[in-house]
mmCIF file of C-alpha atoms and ligand atoms in Angstrom:
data_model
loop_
_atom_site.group_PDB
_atom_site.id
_atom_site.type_symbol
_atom_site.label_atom_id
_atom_site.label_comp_id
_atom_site.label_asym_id
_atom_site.label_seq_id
_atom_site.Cartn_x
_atom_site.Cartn_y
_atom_site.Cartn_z
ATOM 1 C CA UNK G 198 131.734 112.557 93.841
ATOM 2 C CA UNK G 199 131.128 110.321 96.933
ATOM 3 C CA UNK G 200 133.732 107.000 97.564
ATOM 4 C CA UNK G 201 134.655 104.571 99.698
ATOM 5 C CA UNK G 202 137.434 105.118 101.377
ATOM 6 C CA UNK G 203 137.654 102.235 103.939
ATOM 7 C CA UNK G 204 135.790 98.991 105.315
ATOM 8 C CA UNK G 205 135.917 97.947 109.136
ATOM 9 C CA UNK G 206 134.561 94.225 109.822
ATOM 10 C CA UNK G 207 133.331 93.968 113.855
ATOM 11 C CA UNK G 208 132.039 91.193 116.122
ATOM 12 C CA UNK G 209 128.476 93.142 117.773
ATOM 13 C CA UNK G 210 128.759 91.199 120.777
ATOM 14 C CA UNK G 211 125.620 92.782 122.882
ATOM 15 C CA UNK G 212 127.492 92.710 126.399
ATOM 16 C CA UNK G 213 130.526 95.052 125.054
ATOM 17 C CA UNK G 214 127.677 97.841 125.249
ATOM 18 C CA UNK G 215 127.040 97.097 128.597
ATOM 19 C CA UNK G 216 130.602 97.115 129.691
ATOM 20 C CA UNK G 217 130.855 100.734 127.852
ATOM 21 C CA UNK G 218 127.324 101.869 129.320
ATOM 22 C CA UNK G 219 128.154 100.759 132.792
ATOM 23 C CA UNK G 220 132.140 101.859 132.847
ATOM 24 C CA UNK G 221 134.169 98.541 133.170
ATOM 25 C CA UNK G 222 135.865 98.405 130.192
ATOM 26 C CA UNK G 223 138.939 98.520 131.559
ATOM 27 C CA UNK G 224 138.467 95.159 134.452
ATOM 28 C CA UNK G 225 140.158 92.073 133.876
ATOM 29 C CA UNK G 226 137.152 90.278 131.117
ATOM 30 C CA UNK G 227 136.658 93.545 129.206
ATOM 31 C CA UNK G 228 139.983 95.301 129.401
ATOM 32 C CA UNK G 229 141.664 93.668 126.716
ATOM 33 C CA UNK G 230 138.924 93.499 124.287
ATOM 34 C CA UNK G 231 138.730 97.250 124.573
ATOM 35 C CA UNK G 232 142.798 97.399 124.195
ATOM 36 C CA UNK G 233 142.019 95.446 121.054
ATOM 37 C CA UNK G 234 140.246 98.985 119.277
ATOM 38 C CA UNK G 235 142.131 101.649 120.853
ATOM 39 C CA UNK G 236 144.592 101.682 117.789
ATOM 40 C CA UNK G 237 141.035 101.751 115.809
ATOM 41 C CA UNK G 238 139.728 104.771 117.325
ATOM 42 C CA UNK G 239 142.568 106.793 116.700
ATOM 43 C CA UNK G 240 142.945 105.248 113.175
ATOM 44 C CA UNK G 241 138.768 106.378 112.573
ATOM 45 C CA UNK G 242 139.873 110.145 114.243
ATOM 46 C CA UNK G 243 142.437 110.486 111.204
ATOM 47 C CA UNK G 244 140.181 108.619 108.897
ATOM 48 C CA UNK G 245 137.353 110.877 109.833
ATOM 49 C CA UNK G 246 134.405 109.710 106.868
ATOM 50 C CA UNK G 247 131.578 111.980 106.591
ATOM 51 C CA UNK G 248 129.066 108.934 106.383
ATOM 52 C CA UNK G 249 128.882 105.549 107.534
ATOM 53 C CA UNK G 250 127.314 102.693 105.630
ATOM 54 C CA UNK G 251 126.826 99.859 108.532
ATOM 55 C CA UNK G 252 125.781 96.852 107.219
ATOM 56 C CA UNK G 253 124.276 95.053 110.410
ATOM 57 C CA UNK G 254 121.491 92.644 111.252
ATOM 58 C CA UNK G 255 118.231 92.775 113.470
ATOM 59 C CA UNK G 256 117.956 90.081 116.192
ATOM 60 C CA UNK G 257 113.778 90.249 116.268
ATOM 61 C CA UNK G 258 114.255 93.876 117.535
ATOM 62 C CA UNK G 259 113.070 96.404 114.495
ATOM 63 C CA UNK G 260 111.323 93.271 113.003
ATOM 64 C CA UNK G 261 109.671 90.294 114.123
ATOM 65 C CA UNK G 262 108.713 86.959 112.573
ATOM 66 C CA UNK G 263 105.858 88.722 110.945
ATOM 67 C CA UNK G 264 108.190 90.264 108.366
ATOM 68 C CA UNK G 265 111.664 88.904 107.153
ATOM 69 C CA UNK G 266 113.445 91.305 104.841
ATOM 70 C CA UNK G 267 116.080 89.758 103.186
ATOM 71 C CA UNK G 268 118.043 93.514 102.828
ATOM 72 C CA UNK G 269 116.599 96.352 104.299
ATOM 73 C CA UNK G 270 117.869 99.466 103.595
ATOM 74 C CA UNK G 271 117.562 102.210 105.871
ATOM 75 C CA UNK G 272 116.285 105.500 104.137
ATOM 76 C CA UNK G 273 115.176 107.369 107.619
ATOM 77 C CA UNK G 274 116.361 110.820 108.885
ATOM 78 C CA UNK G 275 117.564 109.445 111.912
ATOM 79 C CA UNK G 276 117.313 105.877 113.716
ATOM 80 C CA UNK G 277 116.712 105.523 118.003
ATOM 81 C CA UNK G 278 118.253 102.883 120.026
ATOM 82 C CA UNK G 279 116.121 100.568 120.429
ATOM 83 C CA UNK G 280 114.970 98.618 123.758
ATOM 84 C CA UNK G 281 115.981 94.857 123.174
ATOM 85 C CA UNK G 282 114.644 94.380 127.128
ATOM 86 C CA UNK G 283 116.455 96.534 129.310
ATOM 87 C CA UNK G 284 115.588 99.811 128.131
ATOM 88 C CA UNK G 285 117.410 101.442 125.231
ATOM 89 C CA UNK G 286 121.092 101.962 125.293
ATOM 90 C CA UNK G 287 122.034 105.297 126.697
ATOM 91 C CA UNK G 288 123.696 106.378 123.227
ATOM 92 C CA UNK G 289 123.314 109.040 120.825
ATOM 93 C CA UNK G 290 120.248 108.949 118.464
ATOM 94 C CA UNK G 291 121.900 107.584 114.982
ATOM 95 C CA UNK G 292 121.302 109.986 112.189
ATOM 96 C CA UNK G 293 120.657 109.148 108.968
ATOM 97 C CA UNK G 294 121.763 111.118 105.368
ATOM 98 C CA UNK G 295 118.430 110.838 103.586
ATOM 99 C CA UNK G 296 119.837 112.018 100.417
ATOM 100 C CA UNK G 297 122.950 109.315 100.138
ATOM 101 C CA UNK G 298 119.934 106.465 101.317
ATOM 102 C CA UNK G 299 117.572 107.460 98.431
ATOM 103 C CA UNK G 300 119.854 107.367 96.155
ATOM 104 C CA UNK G 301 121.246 104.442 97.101
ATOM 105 C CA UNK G 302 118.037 102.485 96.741
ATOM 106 C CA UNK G 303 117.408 104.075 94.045
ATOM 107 C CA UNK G 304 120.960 102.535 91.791
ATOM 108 C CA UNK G 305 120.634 99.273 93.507
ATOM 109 C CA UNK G 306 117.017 98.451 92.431
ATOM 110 C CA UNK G 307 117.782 99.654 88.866
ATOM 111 C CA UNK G 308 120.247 97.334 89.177
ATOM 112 C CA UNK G 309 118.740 94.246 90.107
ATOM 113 C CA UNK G 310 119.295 94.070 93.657
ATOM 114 C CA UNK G 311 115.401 94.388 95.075
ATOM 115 C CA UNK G 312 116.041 95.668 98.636
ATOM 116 C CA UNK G 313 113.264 96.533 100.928
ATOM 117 C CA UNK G 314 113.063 100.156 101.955
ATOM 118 C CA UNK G 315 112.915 101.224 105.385
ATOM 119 C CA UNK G 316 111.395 104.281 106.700
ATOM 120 C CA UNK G 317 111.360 104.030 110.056
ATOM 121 C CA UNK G 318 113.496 101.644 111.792
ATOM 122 C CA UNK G 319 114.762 101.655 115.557
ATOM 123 C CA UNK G 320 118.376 99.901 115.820
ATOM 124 C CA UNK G 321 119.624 96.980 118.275
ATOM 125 C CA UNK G 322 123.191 95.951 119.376
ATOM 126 C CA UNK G 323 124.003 94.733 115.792
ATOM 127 C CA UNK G 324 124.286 98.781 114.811
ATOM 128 C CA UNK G 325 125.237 100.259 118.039
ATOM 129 C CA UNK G 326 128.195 98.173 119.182
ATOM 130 C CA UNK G 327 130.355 98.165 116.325
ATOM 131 C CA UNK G 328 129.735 101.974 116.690
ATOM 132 C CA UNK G 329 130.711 101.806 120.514
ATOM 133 C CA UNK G 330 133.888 100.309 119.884
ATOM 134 C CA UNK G 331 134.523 102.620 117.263
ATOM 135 C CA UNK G 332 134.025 105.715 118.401
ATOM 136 C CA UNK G 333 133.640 105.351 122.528
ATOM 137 C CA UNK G 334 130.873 107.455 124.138
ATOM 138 C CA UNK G 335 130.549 110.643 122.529
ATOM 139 C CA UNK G 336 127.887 113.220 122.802
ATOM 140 C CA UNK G 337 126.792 112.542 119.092
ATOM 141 C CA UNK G 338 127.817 110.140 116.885
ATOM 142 C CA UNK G 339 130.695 111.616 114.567
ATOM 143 C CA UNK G 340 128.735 111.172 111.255
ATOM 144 C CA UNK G 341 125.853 110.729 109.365
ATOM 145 C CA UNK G 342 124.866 105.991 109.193
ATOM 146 C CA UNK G 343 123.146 104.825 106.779
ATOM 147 C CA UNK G 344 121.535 101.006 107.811
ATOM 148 C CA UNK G 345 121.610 98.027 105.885
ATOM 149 C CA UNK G 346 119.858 95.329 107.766
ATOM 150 C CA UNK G 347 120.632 91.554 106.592
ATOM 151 C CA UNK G 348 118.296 88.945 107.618
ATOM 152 C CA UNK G 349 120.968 86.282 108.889
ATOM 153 C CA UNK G 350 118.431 85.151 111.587
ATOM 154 C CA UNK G 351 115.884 82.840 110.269
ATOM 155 C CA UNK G 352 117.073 80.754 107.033
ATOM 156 C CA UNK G 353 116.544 81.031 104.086
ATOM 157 C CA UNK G 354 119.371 83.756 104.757
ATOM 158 C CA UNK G 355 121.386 85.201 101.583
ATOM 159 C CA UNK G 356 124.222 83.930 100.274
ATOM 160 C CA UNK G 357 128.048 84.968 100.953
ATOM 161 C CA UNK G 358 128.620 85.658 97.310
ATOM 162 C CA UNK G 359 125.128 87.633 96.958
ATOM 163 C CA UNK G 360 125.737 89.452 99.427
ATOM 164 C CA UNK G 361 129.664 90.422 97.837
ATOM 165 C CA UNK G 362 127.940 91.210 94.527
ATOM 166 C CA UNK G 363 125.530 93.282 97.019
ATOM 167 C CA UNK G 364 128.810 94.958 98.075
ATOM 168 C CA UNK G 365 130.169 95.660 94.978
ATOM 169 C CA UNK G 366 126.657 97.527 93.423
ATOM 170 C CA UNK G 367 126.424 99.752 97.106
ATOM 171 C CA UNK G 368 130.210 100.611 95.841
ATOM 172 C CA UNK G 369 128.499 101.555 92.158
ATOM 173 C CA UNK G 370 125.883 103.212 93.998
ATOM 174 C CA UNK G 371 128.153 105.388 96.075
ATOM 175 C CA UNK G 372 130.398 106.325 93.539
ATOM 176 C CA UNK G 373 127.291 107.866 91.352
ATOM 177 C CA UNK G 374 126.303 109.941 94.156
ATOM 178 C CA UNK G 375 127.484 113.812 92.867
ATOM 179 C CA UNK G 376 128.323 115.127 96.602
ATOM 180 C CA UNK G 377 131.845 114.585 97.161
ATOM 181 C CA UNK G 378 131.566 112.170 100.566
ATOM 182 C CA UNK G 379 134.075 110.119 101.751
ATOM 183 C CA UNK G 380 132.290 106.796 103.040
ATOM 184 C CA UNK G 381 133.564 103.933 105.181
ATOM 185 C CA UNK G 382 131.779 100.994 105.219
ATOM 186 C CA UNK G 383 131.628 98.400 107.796
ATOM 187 C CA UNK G 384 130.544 94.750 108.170
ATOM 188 C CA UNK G 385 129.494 93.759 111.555
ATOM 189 C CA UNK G 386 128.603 90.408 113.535
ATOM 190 C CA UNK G 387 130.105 86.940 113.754
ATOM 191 C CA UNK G 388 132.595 85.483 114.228
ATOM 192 C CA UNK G 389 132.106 81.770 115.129
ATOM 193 C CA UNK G 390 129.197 81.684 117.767
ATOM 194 C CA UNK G 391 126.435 79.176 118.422
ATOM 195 C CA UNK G 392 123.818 80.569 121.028
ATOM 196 C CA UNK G 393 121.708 77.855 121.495
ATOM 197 C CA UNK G 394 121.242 73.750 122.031
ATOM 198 C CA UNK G 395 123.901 70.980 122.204
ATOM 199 C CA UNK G 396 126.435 72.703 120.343
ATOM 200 C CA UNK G 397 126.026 76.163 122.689
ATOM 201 C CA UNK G 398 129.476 78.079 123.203
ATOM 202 C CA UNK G 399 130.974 76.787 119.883
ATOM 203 C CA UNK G 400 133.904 78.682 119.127
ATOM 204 C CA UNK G 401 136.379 77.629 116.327
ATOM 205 C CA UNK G 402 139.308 79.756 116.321
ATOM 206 C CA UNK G 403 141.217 77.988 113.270
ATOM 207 C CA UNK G 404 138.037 78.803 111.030
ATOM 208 C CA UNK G 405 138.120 82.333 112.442
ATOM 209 C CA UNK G 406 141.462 82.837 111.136
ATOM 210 C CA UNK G 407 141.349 81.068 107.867
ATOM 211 C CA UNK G 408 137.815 83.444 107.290
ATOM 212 C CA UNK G 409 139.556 86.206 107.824
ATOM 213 C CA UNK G 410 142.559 85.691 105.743
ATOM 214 C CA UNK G 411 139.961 84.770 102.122
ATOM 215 C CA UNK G 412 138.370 87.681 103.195
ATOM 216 C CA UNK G 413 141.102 90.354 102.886
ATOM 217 C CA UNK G 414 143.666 88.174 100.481
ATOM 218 C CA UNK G 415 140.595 85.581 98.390
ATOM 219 C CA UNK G 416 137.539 87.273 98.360
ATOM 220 C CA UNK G 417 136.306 85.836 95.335
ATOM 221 C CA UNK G 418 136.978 82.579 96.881
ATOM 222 C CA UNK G 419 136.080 83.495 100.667
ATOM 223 C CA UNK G 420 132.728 84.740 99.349
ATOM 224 C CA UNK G 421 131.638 80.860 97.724
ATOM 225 C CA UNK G 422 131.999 79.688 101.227
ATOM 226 C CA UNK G 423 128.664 78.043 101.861
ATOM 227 C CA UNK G 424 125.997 78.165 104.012
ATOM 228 C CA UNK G 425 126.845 74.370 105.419
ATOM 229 C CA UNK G 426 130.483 75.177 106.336
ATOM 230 C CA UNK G 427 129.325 78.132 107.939
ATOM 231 C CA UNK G 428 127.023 76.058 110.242
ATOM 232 C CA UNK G 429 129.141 73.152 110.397
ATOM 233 C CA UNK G 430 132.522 75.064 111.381
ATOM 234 C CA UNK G 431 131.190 78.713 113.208
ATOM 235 C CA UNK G 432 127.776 77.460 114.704
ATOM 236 C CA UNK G 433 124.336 78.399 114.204
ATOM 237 C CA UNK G 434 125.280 82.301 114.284
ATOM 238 C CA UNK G 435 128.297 82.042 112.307
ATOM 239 C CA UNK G 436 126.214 82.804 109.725
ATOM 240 C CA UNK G 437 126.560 86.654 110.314
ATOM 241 C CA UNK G 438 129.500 86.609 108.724
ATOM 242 C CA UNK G 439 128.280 86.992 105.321
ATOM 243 C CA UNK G 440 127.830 90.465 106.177
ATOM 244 C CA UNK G 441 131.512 91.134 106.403
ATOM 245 C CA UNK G 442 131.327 90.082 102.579
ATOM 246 C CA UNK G 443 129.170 93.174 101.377
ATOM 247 C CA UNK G 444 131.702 95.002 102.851
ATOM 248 C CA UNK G 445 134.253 94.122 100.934
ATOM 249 C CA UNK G 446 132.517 94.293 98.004
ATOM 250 C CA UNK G 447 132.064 97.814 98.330
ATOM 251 C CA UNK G 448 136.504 97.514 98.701
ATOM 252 C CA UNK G 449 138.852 97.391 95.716
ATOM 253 C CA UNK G 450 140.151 93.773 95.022
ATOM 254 C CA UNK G 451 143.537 94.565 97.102
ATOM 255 C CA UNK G 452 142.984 96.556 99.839
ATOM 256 C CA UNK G 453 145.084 97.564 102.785
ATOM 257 C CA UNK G 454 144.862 95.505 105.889
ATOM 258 C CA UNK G 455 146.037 98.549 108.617
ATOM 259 C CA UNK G 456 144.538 96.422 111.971
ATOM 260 C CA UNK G 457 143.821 92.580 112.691
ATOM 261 C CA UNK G 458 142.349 91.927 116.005
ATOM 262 C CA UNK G 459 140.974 88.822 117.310
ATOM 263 C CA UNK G 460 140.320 87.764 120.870
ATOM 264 C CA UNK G 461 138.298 84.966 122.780
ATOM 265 C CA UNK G 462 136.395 85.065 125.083
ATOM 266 C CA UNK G 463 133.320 87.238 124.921
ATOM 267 C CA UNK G 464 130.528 86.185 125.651
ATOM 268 C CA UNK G 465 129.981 83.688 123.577
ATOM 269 C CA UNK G 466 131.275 84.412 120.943
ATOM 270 C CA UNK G 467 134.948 85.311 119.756
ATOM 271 C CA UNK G 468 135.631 89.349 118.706
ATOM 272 C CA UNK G 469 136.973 89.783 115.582
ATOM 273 C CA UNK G 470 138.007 92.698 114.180
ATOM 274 C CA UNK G 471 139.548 94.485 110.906
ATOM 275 C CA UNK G 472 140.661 97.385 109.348
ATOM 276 C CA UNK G 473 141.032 97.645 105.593
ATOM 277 C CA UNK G 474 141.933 100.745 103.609
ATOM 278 C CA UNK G 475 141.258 100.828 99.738
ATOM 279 C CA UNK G 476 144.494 101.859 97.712
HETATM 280 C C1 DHB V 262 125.974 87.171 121.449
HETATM 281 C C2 DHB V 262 126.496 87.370 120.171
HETATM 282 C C3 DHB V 262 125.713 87.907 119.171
HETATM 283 O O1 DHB V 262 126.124 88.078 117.886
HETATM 284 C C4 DHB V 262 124.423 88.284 119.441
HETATM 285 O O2 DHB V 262 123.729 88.896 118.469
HETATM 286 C C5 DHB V 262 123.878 88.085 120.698
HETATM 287 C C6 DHB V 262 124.663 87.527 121.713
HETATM 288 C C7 DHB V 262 126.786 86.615 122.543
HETATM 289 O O3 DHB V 262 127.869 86.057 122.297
HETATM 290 O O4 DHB V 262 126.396 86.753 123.696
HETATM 291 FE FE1 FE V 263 124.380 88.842 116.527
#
């Protein structure tokens, strides 16, 4: 049978794909953000899953203010970088596992969670930096992603503790799927980041820490945290965060923490990073 074997949480910050696409990861700005995952791409090289569920959201790139999906679920063969203005990253095409995503969809609607299914989907920088940082610049990805797109861009945007129950029925899913598959999970976005108006550049390093530690230690208490104390205390973006909380829902109760990273500044936004292994 398929399982989860592990959850990584990563900041998507857009410019750390430019500094991999353009070669200066290693200059004074980017070189010790990129330090910051070197122990995590040997960790994923032993860890080696043979699919990836990414949970990730679109910034008006795959869709528009036409149509908001709340959680989209990506059930394509394969999804294409998309162009978010300056052409689309030079990076492998993501493949999909068809199979795993149907079946998926299939155990969360029976059980109660209504997610929107998605076809045909190109990716932005939410997907394909976490997977940068990751994995580097291979040739082709390592393994098989399958997309779950969280609309944390234009309120009303889920809840923290939805989206942990979300977490724990993608675990139910995965663990009723008969091909034996060993699955890592990751949660991808934050941390504290405001992009826009008077409060632009917001960073707030003491909430960064304290969100991290419910998350791995409190979940059931980290994932009440409301939508006002994420705006109040991580800035208009903050709100991304919640996505680190399907993630570990999909994790047992204790889990492992193997790598804490956490570094300001980039962008504008700080990087924050974790490792957890289910035991
Ligand atoms: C930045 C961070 C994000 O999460 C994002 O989606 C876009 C930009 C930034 O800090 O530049
Ligand atoms: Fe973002």
């Amino acid at each position: 049978m398929a399982y989860v074997s592990s959850g990584v949480a990563c900041s998507h910050v857009p410019v750390l794909g430019v500094a991999s696409d353009t070669g200066i990861t290693g200059d004074d700005y980017y070189g010790p953000i990129f330090k910051g995952f070197e122990f995590s791409k040997q960790w994923m090289e032993k860890e080696k899953p043979d699919v990836i569920f990414l949970v990730y959201n679109d910034h008006c790139t795959a869709f528009d203010a036409r149509i908001i999906p709340t959680f989209a679920l990506g059930c394509a063969e394969q999804y294409a970088p998309a162009d978010e203005g300056w052409g689309p990253r030079p990076v492998p095409i993501v493949q999909g596992h068809q199979a795993l995503s149907a079946h998926i969809a299939q155990s969360l609607i029976l059980d109660s969670f209504d997610i929107t299914v998605i076809n045909e989907m190109e990716v932005d920088h939410g997907l394909t930096v976490p997977l940068t940082m990751m994995f580097g610049k291979p040739d082709e990805w390592p393994c098989p992603v399958v997309p779950l797109a969280v609309n944390v861009v234009q309120y009303p945007a889920p809840l923290g503790s939805r989206c942990y129950a979300l977490g724990k029925a993608i675990r139910k899913a995965i663990e009723s799927f008969p091909d034996d598959l060993k699955v890592c999970v990751f949660g991808t976005g934050g941390m504290s980041h405001q992009l826009q108006h008077e409060r632009a550049g917001l960073i707030n390093s003491a909430w960064d820490d304290r969100f991290m530690n419910l998350l791995v230690n409190e979940p059931d208490k980290g994932s009440m945290i409301e939508h006002v104390e994420y705006l109040r205390e991580a800035g208009s973006e903050g709100i991304e965060l919640v996505m680190w909380y399907v993630m570990r829902g999909a994790l047992n109760e204790n889990v492992e923490e193997m790598h804490r990273f956490y570094h300001v500044p980039a962008s504008n936004t700080a990087v924050g990073h974790l490792i957890l292994e289910n035991r």
